[in-house]
Amino acid sequence: MKNKSSSKGVLYRCLLYCIAILLLVMIPLKSFSQSTGELTTDSLVKMGFENVRWTDTPEERVYVVENSAYKIQALGIRKAVDIIQSMGLPKDKSCKLIVTNYNIPQVSLTYQPLAGDTTVVSGEDWKVSYDIGDSWDKVKKEKKKNSSLFKVDILVYPQLYFKNYIITQIYQALLEFSPAVEVSLWPGMKFTGQIVFPVYNDGYGETAGKIHSGYLTLAQKFRLPYNIQSTVTIGMFDYNTYGADLNLFYPFKDERFSLEGRIGYVGFGYWHGFKFRYNDKYTTYWSVGGNFYWPRYNTQFKLRAEQYLLKEKGVRFEMIRHFRYASIGFYAVKAEHANSNGGFKFIVALPPYKYKRHKYIPRVSTSLGTGITYNAGNEKYYYKMPYSNASDNIMQQNSFNPYFIKSELLNF
C-alpha cells in the first residue's frame, strides 16, 4: 500500500510540474509583452509626448505618439523611436509607430525584424510613410495617456515686414509681436486667437500701428481614405480677410510625388477698436498643383495654377530647401493683368527647441519660426493669397514629410 501511494504521489507531482512548466512558458510571454508596452508608453509620457497609446496583436505591435515636446517634429519622432528601441522591439513581428497631430494620424514608421535580430537597429531599418494601413483601427480605441485635449499653448509670433516703394527711402518696415492662444478642443480641432502688438511701424498705416486682432480661427483636420489629409478652417485670416478655407493633400504611391489643392471664400474686414468693419464684397481664391520632393537634398519643387484675391489667375513655381532648423525657398509667379514677379522666402526655427507642459497649466513659448518673404518685383497689389492659420508656413508644411523624417533618422 505504501509503494502504491508513493507512486501516486510521484504521478501527482509530475502532473503539477508539467502544468507549472506550461504556465511558465506561456504566461510570461504575454506579461513580458504587456510590461514592455506599458513601460515604453510610460517613458514616452515622461519625455512629454501626448496622446500616447499602444496595442499588441499577433501581426504587429503598434505605438501612437503626438509630439508636443520638441519644436522640430522630425527630432521629436527620432526621440520616440530611440525610446521604443531601447525598451525592446518584438523579435517575431513588426513594430509600428504612428505619429498624430491633434490626434489625427499623419505618418507611420515601421520596423520589420530580419531573422529575429533586434539587437542592432538603426534609422535605416525604419520605413517612413504617409500610409498607416489598418494599424490605426487596431489602436485608436486603446486608452490614451497624457491627452492633449483642452491644453493651452501661448505662442509668440515675431513678424517683420519691409517694402521698398518710395524713392526717398530705401526700406519701410513693420515689426510686430503677436502672441496667440492655441487650444485643442477635440480630435482634429484647434482654436487660435491672436493679438498683434506693433513695436515699430514706418509706412504701414494707422491701423497697423495700433494693437489689433490677428488670426481668430477654428481649424478641423481630417484623414480621408487613400491617405488624403484635409483641413477646414473658418475665421479671420491675414490680409484683413475672413471666411472659410479648405486644404487637401494627396500623396502618390511613390511619395516623392503629391497633389495639393486649396480653395477659400472670404470677405474683407478689420477691427477698429471693439467694432468690426467690413464690406459686402466676397471673393474666391484657389490653388491646385503638384509637388516633387528630392530626398537627397531635402529639396521640394512645387508648381501651381492659382487664382488670387483680386481674381487674377496665374502660375506659381517654388523651390524650397529644407534644413533641420530652417527652410529657404525661391519663387516665381506670372498672372494675367500683372507683371511677372519673384523673390525668395526663408523661415528659421526659434528656440527653445524642447519644452514640457505641467499638466493643464498654459505653456508659453515662441512659435515654430520666424521668416521673411522678399518681393523682388515690388508688386504691391497682385499675387495675394491669405494664410488661414497663424502657424502655417513652409517649415510647418514639411513637418511630417516622410523623407525629411527619414533624413533625420539617418543623421543621428
Coordinates of C-alpha atoms in Angstrom, one line a residue:
M1 CA 0.0 0.0 0.0
K2 CA 2.9 2.3 0.8
N3 CA 4.5 1.7 -2.6
K4 CA 1.2 2.3 -4.4
S5 CA 0.6 5.5 -2.5
S6 CA 4.1 6.7 -3.2
S7 CA 3.8 6.1 -7.0
K8 CA 0.5 8.0 -7.0
G9 CA 2.3 10.9 -5.2
V10 CA 5.0 10.9 -7.9
L11 CA 2.5 11.0 -10.7
Y12 CA 0.7 13.8 -9.0
R13 CA 3.9 15.8 -8.6
C14 CA 4.8 15.2 -12.2
L15 CA 1.5 16.5 -13.3
L16 CA 1.9 19.6 -11.2
Y17 CA 5.4 20.1 -12.7
C18 CA 4.0 19.8 -16.2
I19 CA 1.3 22.4 -15.5
A20 CA 3.8 24.8 -13.9
I21 CA 6.2 24.5 -16.8
L22 CA 3.3 25.2 -19.2
L23 CA 2.3 28.3 -17.3
L24 CA 6.0 29.4 -17.1
V25 CA 6.3 29.1 -20.9
M26 CA 3.0 30.7 -21.9
I27 CA 2.1 33.3 -19.3
P28 CA 5.4 35.2 -19.1
L29 CA 5.4 35.8 -22.8
K30 CA 2.2 37.8 -22.6
S31 CA 3.2 39.5 -19.4
F32 CA 6.6 40.4 -20.8
S33 CA 4.9 42.0 -23.8
Q34 CA 2.5 43.8 -21.6
S35 CA 5.2 45.1 -19.3
T36 CA 7.4 46.2 -22.3
G37 CA 4.5 48.1 -23.8
E38 CA 3.4 49.8 -20.6
L39 CA 7.0 50.7 -19.6
T40 CA 7.5 52.1 -23.1
T41 CA 4.4 54.3 -23.1
D42 CA 5.2 55.5 -19.6
S43 CA 8.7 56.5 -20.8
L44 CA 7.2 58.4 -23.7
V45 CA 4.8 60.3 -21.5
K46 CA 7.7 61.1 -19.1
M47 CA 9.5 62.6 -22.1
G48 CA 6.5 64.9 -22.8
F49 CA 4.7 63.1 -25.6
E50 CA 0.9 63.3 -25.7
N51 CA -1.9 61.1 -26.8
V52 CA 0.3 58.0 -26.2
R53 CA -1.2 54.6 -26.6
W54 CA -0.2 51.1 -27.7
T55 CA -1.5 47.6 -28.6
D56 CA -0.1 44.2 -29.3
T57 CA -1.6 41.9 -32.0
P58 CA -0.4 38.7 -33.4
E59 CA 0.8 40.6 -36.5
E60 CA 2.4 43.7 -35.0
R61 CA 3.0 45.9 -32.0
V62 CA 1.6 49.5 -32.5
Y63 CA 2.6 52.6 -30.6
V64 CA 1.0 56.1 -31.1
V65 CA 2.5 59.4 -30.0
E66 CA 1.9 63.0 -30.6
N67 CA 5.0 65.2 -30.4
S68 CA 4.5 68.4 -28.4
A69 CA 7.8 68.2 -26.6
Y70 CA 10.1 69.0 -29.5
K71 CA 9.6 72.0 -31.8
I72 CA 11.1 70.2 -34.8
Q73 CA 8.8 67.2 -35.5
A74 CA 11.5 65.1 -37.0
L75 CA 13.7 65.4 -33.9
G76 CA 10.8 64.5 -31.6
I77 CA 9.9 61.5 -33.7
R78 CA 13.6 60.4 -33.6
K79 CA 13.5 60.6 -29.8
A80 CA 10.3 58.5 -29.7
V81 CA 12.0 55.9 -31.9
D82 CA 15.0 55.8 -29.6
I83 CA 12.8 55.1 -26.6
I84 CA 10.9 52.4 -28.3
Q85 CA 14.1 50.7 -29.4
S86 CA 15.8 51.0 -26.0
M87 CA 12.8 49.4 -24.3
G88 CA 12.8 46.4 -26.6
L89 CA 11.4 45.6 -30.0
P90 CA 9.4 42.5 -30.8
K91 CA 11.5 39.8 -32.3
D92 CA 8.9 37.9 -34.3
K93 CA 6.7 40.6 -35.7
S94 CA 6.8 44.2 -36.9
C95 CA 6.7 47.3 -34.7
K96 CA 4.9 50.4 -35.9
L97 CA 4.9 53.9 -34.6
I98 CA 2.0 56.2 -35.7
V99 CA 2.5 59.9 -35.3
T100 CA -0.5 62.1 -34.8
N101 CA -1.3 65.8 -35.0
Y102 CA -4.2 66.9 -32.9
N103 CA -5.0 63.2 -32.6
I104 CA -5.2 62.8 -36.4
P105 CA -2.7 60.2 -37.9
Q106 CA -0.1 61.8 -40.1
V107 CA 2.7 59.3 -40.8
S108 CA 3.8 55.9 -39.7
L109 CA 7.3 54.4 -39.0
T110 CA 7.6 50.6 -39.4
Y111 CA 10.4 48.3 -38.3
Q112 CA 10.3 44.8 -39.7
P113 CA 12.8 42.4 -38.0
L114 CA 15.2 40.4 -40.1
A115 CA 15.9 36.9 -39.0
G116 CA 14.7 37.8 -35.5
D117 CA 17.6 40.2 -34.8
T118 CA 16.6 43.3 -32.9
T119 CA 19.8 43.9 -31.0
V120 CA 21.3 46.4 -33.5
V121 CA 18.8 48.7 -35.1
S122 CA 19.5 51.9 -37.0
G123 CA 17.4 54.6 -38.6
E124 CA 17.9 52.8 -41.9
D125 CA 15.8 49.9 -40.6
W126 CA 12.6 52.1 -40.2
K127 CA 10.3 52.7 -43.1
V128 CA 8.6 56.0 -43.0
S129 CA 5.3 56.6 -44.9
Y130 CA 2.1 58.5 -45.1
D131 CA 0.4 55.1 -45.3
I132 CA -0.7 53.7 -41.9
G133 CA -2.6 50.6 -43.2
D134 CA -5.1 49.2 -40.8
S135 CA -2.9 49.8 -37.7
W136 CA -4.8 52.9 -36.6
D137 CA -8.1 50.8 -36.4
K138 CA -6.3 48.4 -34.1
V139 CA -5.0 51.0 -31.7
K140 CA -7.3 54.0 -31.8
K141 CA -9.8 52.7 -29.2
E142 CA -7.0 52.0 -26.6
K143 CA -6.8 54.3 -23.6
K144 CA -4.7 57.4 -24.2
K145 CA -2.1 58.6 -21.8
N146 CA -1.4 62.3 -21.4
S147 CA -4.2 63.5 -23.6
S148 CA -3.7 66.8 -25.4
L149 CA -7.4 67.9 -25.2
F150 CA -8.1 71.3 -23.7
K151 CA -4.4 72.0 -23.2
V152 CA -3.4 75.6 -23.9
D153 CA -0.3 76.9 -25.7
I154 CA 0.5 80.7 -25.8
L155 CA 2.9 81.1 -28.7
V156 CA 4.6 84.4 -29.6
Y157 CA 4.9 85.1 -33.3
P158 CA 7.5 87.7 -34.1
Q159 CA 6.8 89.2 -37.6
L160 CA 8.9 91.6 -39.7
Y161 CA 7.6 93.2 -42.9
F162 CA 9.5 95.6 -45.1
K163 CA 8.9 97.2 -48.5
N164 CA 10.7 99.5 -51.0
Y165 CA 8.1 101.5 -52.8
I166 CA 9.4 105.1 -52.4
I167 CA 12.4 106.8 -53.9
T168 CA 13.4 108.9 -50.9
Q169 CA 13.8 105.9 -48.5
I170 CA 15.4 102.5 -49.0
Y171 CA 13.0 100.5 -46.9
Q172 CA 9.9 101.0 -44.9
A173 CA 9.4 98.4 -42.1
L174 CA 6.9 97.0 -39.6
L175 CA 7.9 94.9 -36.6
E176 CA 5.2 93.1 -34.6
F177 CA 5.0 90.6 -31.7
S178 CA 1.8 88.6 -32.0
P179 CA 1.0 86.2 -29.1
A180 CA -1.6 83.6 -30.0
V181 CA -3.6 81.2 -27.8
E182 CA -3.9 77.7 -29.3
V183 CA -6.2 75.1 -27.8
S184 CA -7.0 71.5 -28.8
L185 CA -10.8 71.3 -28.4
W186 CA -11.5 67.8 -29.7
P187 CA -9.7 65.3 -32.1
G188 CA -8.6 67.3 -35.1
M189 CA -9.9 70.6 -33.9
K190 CA -7.7 73.6 -33.0
F191 CA -8.8 77.1 -31.8
T192 CA -6.4 80.0 -32.4
G193 CA -6.9 83.5 -31.1
Q194 CA -4.2 86.1 -31.7
I195 CA -3.5 89.7 -30.7
V196 CA -1.0 91.9 -32.6
F197 CA 1.3 94.3 -30.7
P198 CA 3.2 96.7 -33.1
V199 CA 6.7 97.5 -32.0
Y200 CA 7.9 99.7 -34.9
N201 CA 5.8 101.0 -37.8
D202 CA 7.2 103.0 -40.6
G203 CA 4.8 103.4 -43.6
Y204 CA 2.3 100.7 -42.9
G205 CA -0.7 102.8 -42.0
E206 CA -2.6 103.9 -38.9
T207 CA -4.3 100.5 -38.3
A208 CA -1.0 98.6 -38.3
G209 CA 0.4 100.9 -35.7
K210 CA -2.3 100.1 -33.1
I211 CA -2.9 96.9 -31.1
H212 CA -5.3 94.8 -33.1
S213 CA -6.6 91.3 -33.5
G214 CA -4.7 88.8 -35.7
Y215 CA -5.9 85.3 -36.5
L216 CA -9.2 84.1 -35.0
T217 CA -9.8 80.6 -36.3
L218 CA -11.3 77.2 -35.8
A219 CA -9.4 74.5 -37.9
Q220 CA -10.6 70.9 -38.2
K221 CA -8.2 68.3 -39.6
F222 CA -9.4 65.1 -41.2
R223 CA -7.8 61.9 -42.5
L224 CA -9.7 60.6 -45.5
P225 CA -9.4 57.4 -47.5
Y226 CA -6.3 56.9 -49.8
N227 CA -4.1 58.8 -47.2
I228 CA -5.7 62.1 -48.1
Q229 CA -5.1 64.8 -45.5
S230 CA -7.7 67.6 -45.2
T231 CA -8.1 70.8 -43.1
V232 CA -11.1 73.0 -43.0
T233 CA -10.7 76.4 -41.4
I234 CA -13.1 79.2 -40.7
G235 CA -12.5 82.6 -39.1
M236 CA -10.3 85.7 -39.6
F237 CA -7.1 85.3 -41.7
D238 CA -4.4 87.6 -42.8
Y239 CA -4.7 90.4 -45.4
N240 CA -7.8 91.5 -43.4
T241 CA -9.9 88.6 -44.7
Y242 CA -12.4 86.4 -43.0
G243 CA -14.3 83.4 -44.3
A244 CA -13.6 79.7 -44.9
D245 CA -10.7 77.7 -46.3
L246 CA -10.3 74.1 -47.4
N247 CA -7.0 72.4 -48.0
L248 CA -6.4 68.9 -49.4
F249 CA -3.2 66.9 -49.7
Y250 CA -2.8 63.6 -51.6
P251 CA 0.5 61.6 -51.8
F252 CA 1.0 59.1 -54.6
K253 CA 2.3 55.6 -54.1
D254 CA 5.7 57.0 -54.9
E255 CA 5.6 59.5 -52.1
R256 CA 8.1 61.8 -53.6
F257 CA 5.1 63.0 -55.8
S258 CA 1.9 64.5 -54.4
L259 CA -1.0 66.7 -55.3
E260 CA -2.3 69.6 -53.3
G261 CA -5.4 71.7 -53.6
R262 CA -6.8 74.7 -51.8
I263 CA -9.9 76.8 -52.1
G264 CA -11.2 79.7 -50.0
Y265 CA -14.2 82.1 -49.9
V266 CA -13.5 85.3 -48.0
G267 CA -14.7 88.8 -47.4
F268 CA -12.7 91.8 -46.2
G269 CA -12.9 93.4 -42.8
Y270 CA -10.9 94.6 -39.8
W271 CA -11.3 95.5 -36.2
H272 CA -11.4 99.2 -35.3
G273 CA -11.3 99.2 -31.5
F274 CA -14.1 96.9 -30.5
K275 CA -16.1 97.4 -33.7
F276 CA -15.6 95.1 -36.7
R277 CA -15.8 97.0 -40.0
Y278 CA -16.4 95.1 -43.2
N279 CA -17.9 95.4 -46.7
D280 CA -20.3 93.1 -48.6
K281 CA -17.7 92.1 -51.2
Y282 CA -16.6 88.5 -51.3
T283 CA -14.1 86.7 -53.4
T284 CA -12.9 83.2 -54.1
Y285 CA -9.2 82.1 -54.3
W286 CA -7.9 78.7 -55.2
S287 CA -4.7 76.8 -55.8
V288 CA -4.1 73.4 -57.4
G289 CA -0.9 71.7 -58.4
G290 CA 1.8 69.1 -57.9
N291 CA 4.8 68.6 -55.7
F292 CA 8.1 66.7 -56.1
Y293 CA 10.4 66.0 -53.2
W294 CA 14.1 65.3 -53.9
P295 CA 15.2 63.3 -50.8
R296 CA 18.9 63.5 -51.4
Y297 CA 19.0 67.3 -50.8
N298 CA 15.6 67.6 -48.9
T299 CA 14.5 70.0 -51.7
Q300 CA 10.9 70.4 -52.7
F301 CA 9.6 71.6 -56.1
K302 CA 6.0 73.0 -56.4
L303 CA 4.1 74.0 -59.5
R304 CA 0.6 75.6 -59.1
A305 CA -2.2 77.1 -61.1
E306 CA -3.8 79.7 -58.9
Q307 CA -6.4 82.5 -58.5
Y308 CA -5.6 85.3 -56.1
L309 CA -7.6 87.7 -54.1
L310 CA -8.1 90.2 -57.0
K311 CA -9.3 87.3 -59.1
E312 CA -6.2 87.3 -61.3
K313 CA -5.3 83.8 -62.5
G314 CA -1.7 82.8 -62.7
V315 CA 1.1 80.2 -62.4
R316 CA 3.4 79.8 -59.5
F317 CA 6.7 77.9 -59.2
E318 CA 8.6 77.3 -55.9
M319 CA 11.8 75.5 -55.0
I320 CA 12.4 75.1 -51.3
R321 CA 15.4 73.6 -49.5
H322 CA 14.6 72.2 -46.0
F323 CA 17.2 72.0 -43.2
R324 CA 16.8 70.9 -39.7
Y325 CA 16.2 74.4 -38.3
A326 CA 15.4 76.4 -41.4
S327 CA 13.7 76.3 -44.8
I328 CA 14.9 78.6 -47.7
G329 CA 12.9 78.9 -50.9
F330 CA 12.8 80.7 -54.2
Y331 CA 9.5 81.5 -56.1
A332 CA 8.4 82.9 -59.4
V333 CA 4.9 83.9 -60.5
K334 CA 3.1 85.1 -63.6
A335 CA -0.6 86.2 -63.7
E336 CA -2.9 87.9 -66.1
H337 CA -3.1 91.7 -65.7
A338 CA 0.1 91.6 -63.7
N339 CA 3.8 91.7 -64.4
S340 CA 6.0 88.7 -63.7
N341 CA 7.3 88.6 -60.2
G342 CA 9.5 86.5 -57.9
G343 CA 11.8 86.5 -54.9
F344 CA 12.7 84.3 -52.0
K345 CA 11.5 83.4 -48.6
F346 CA 13.0 81.8 -45.6
I347 CA 12.0 80.8 -42.1
V348 CA 14.2 80.0 -39.1
A349 CA 13.1 77.9 -36.1
L350 CA 13.2 79.8 -32.9
P351 CA 14.5 78.4 -29.5
P352 CA 13.7 76.8 -27.2
Y353 CA 13.6 73.6 -29.2
K354 CA 12.4 71.4 -26.4
Y355 CA 9.7 72.3 -23.8
K356 CA 7.4 70.5 -21.4
R357 CA 3.9 71.0 -20.2
H358 CA 3.0 71.0 -16.5
K359 CA -0.4 69.3 -16.6
Y360 CA -3.0 71.8 -17.7
I361 CA -1.0 75.0 -16.9
P362 CA -0.8 77.1 -20.1
R363 CA 2.6 76.7 -21.8
V364 CA 4.3 79.9 -23.0
S365 CA 6.9 79.6 -25.8
T366 CA 7.9 81.0 -29.2
S367 CA 6.2 79.9 -32.4
L368 CA 7.9 77.3 -34.7
G369 CA 9.8 80.0 -36.5
T370 CA 10.0 83.5 -38.0
G371 CA 10.6 84.3 -41.6
I372 CA 10.7 86.9 -44.3
T373 CA 9.4 86.9 -47.9
Y374 CA 11.3 89.1 -50.2
N375 CA 9.2 90.5 -53.1
A376 CA 11.9 91.3 -55.7
G377 CA 9.4 92.8 -58.2
N378 CA 8.0 95.2 -55.6
E379 CA 4.5 94.0 -56.6
K380 CA 2.0 95.8 -54.3
Y381 CA -1.4 94.6 -55.2
Y382 CA -1.4 91.3 -57.1
Y383 CA -0.5 87.7 -56.2
K384 CA -2.0 87.8 -52.7
M385 CA -3.5 84.7 -51.1
P386 CA -4.1 84.5 -47.3
Y387 CA -2.7 82.0 -44.9
S388 CA -5.6 80.6 -43.0
N389 CA -3.7 79.8 -39.8
A390 CA -1.1 81.6 -37.7
S391 CA 1.2 78.5 -37.6
D392 CA 1.1 77.9 -41.4
N393 CA 4.5 78.3 -43.1
I394 CA 6.8 76.4 -45.4
M395 CA 8.6 74.7 -42.5
Q396 CA 5.3 73.6 -40.8
Q397 CA 4.0 72.3 -44.2
N398 CA 7.1 70.0 -44.4
S399 CA 7.0 68.8 -40.8
F400 CA 5.5 65.3 -41.5
N401 CA 7.2 64.7 -44.8
P402 CA 8.4 61.0 -44.7
Y403 CA 11.6 61.8 -46.5
F404 CA 12.5 64.6 -44.2
I405 CA 11.8 62.5 -41.1
K406 CA 13.9 59.7 -42.6
S407 CA 16.8 62.0 -43.2
E408 CA 16.8 62.9 -39.5
L409 CA 16.7 59.2 -38.5
L410 CA 19.8 58.7 -40.7
N411 CA 21.7 61.7 -39.4
F412 CA 21.8 60.5 -35.8

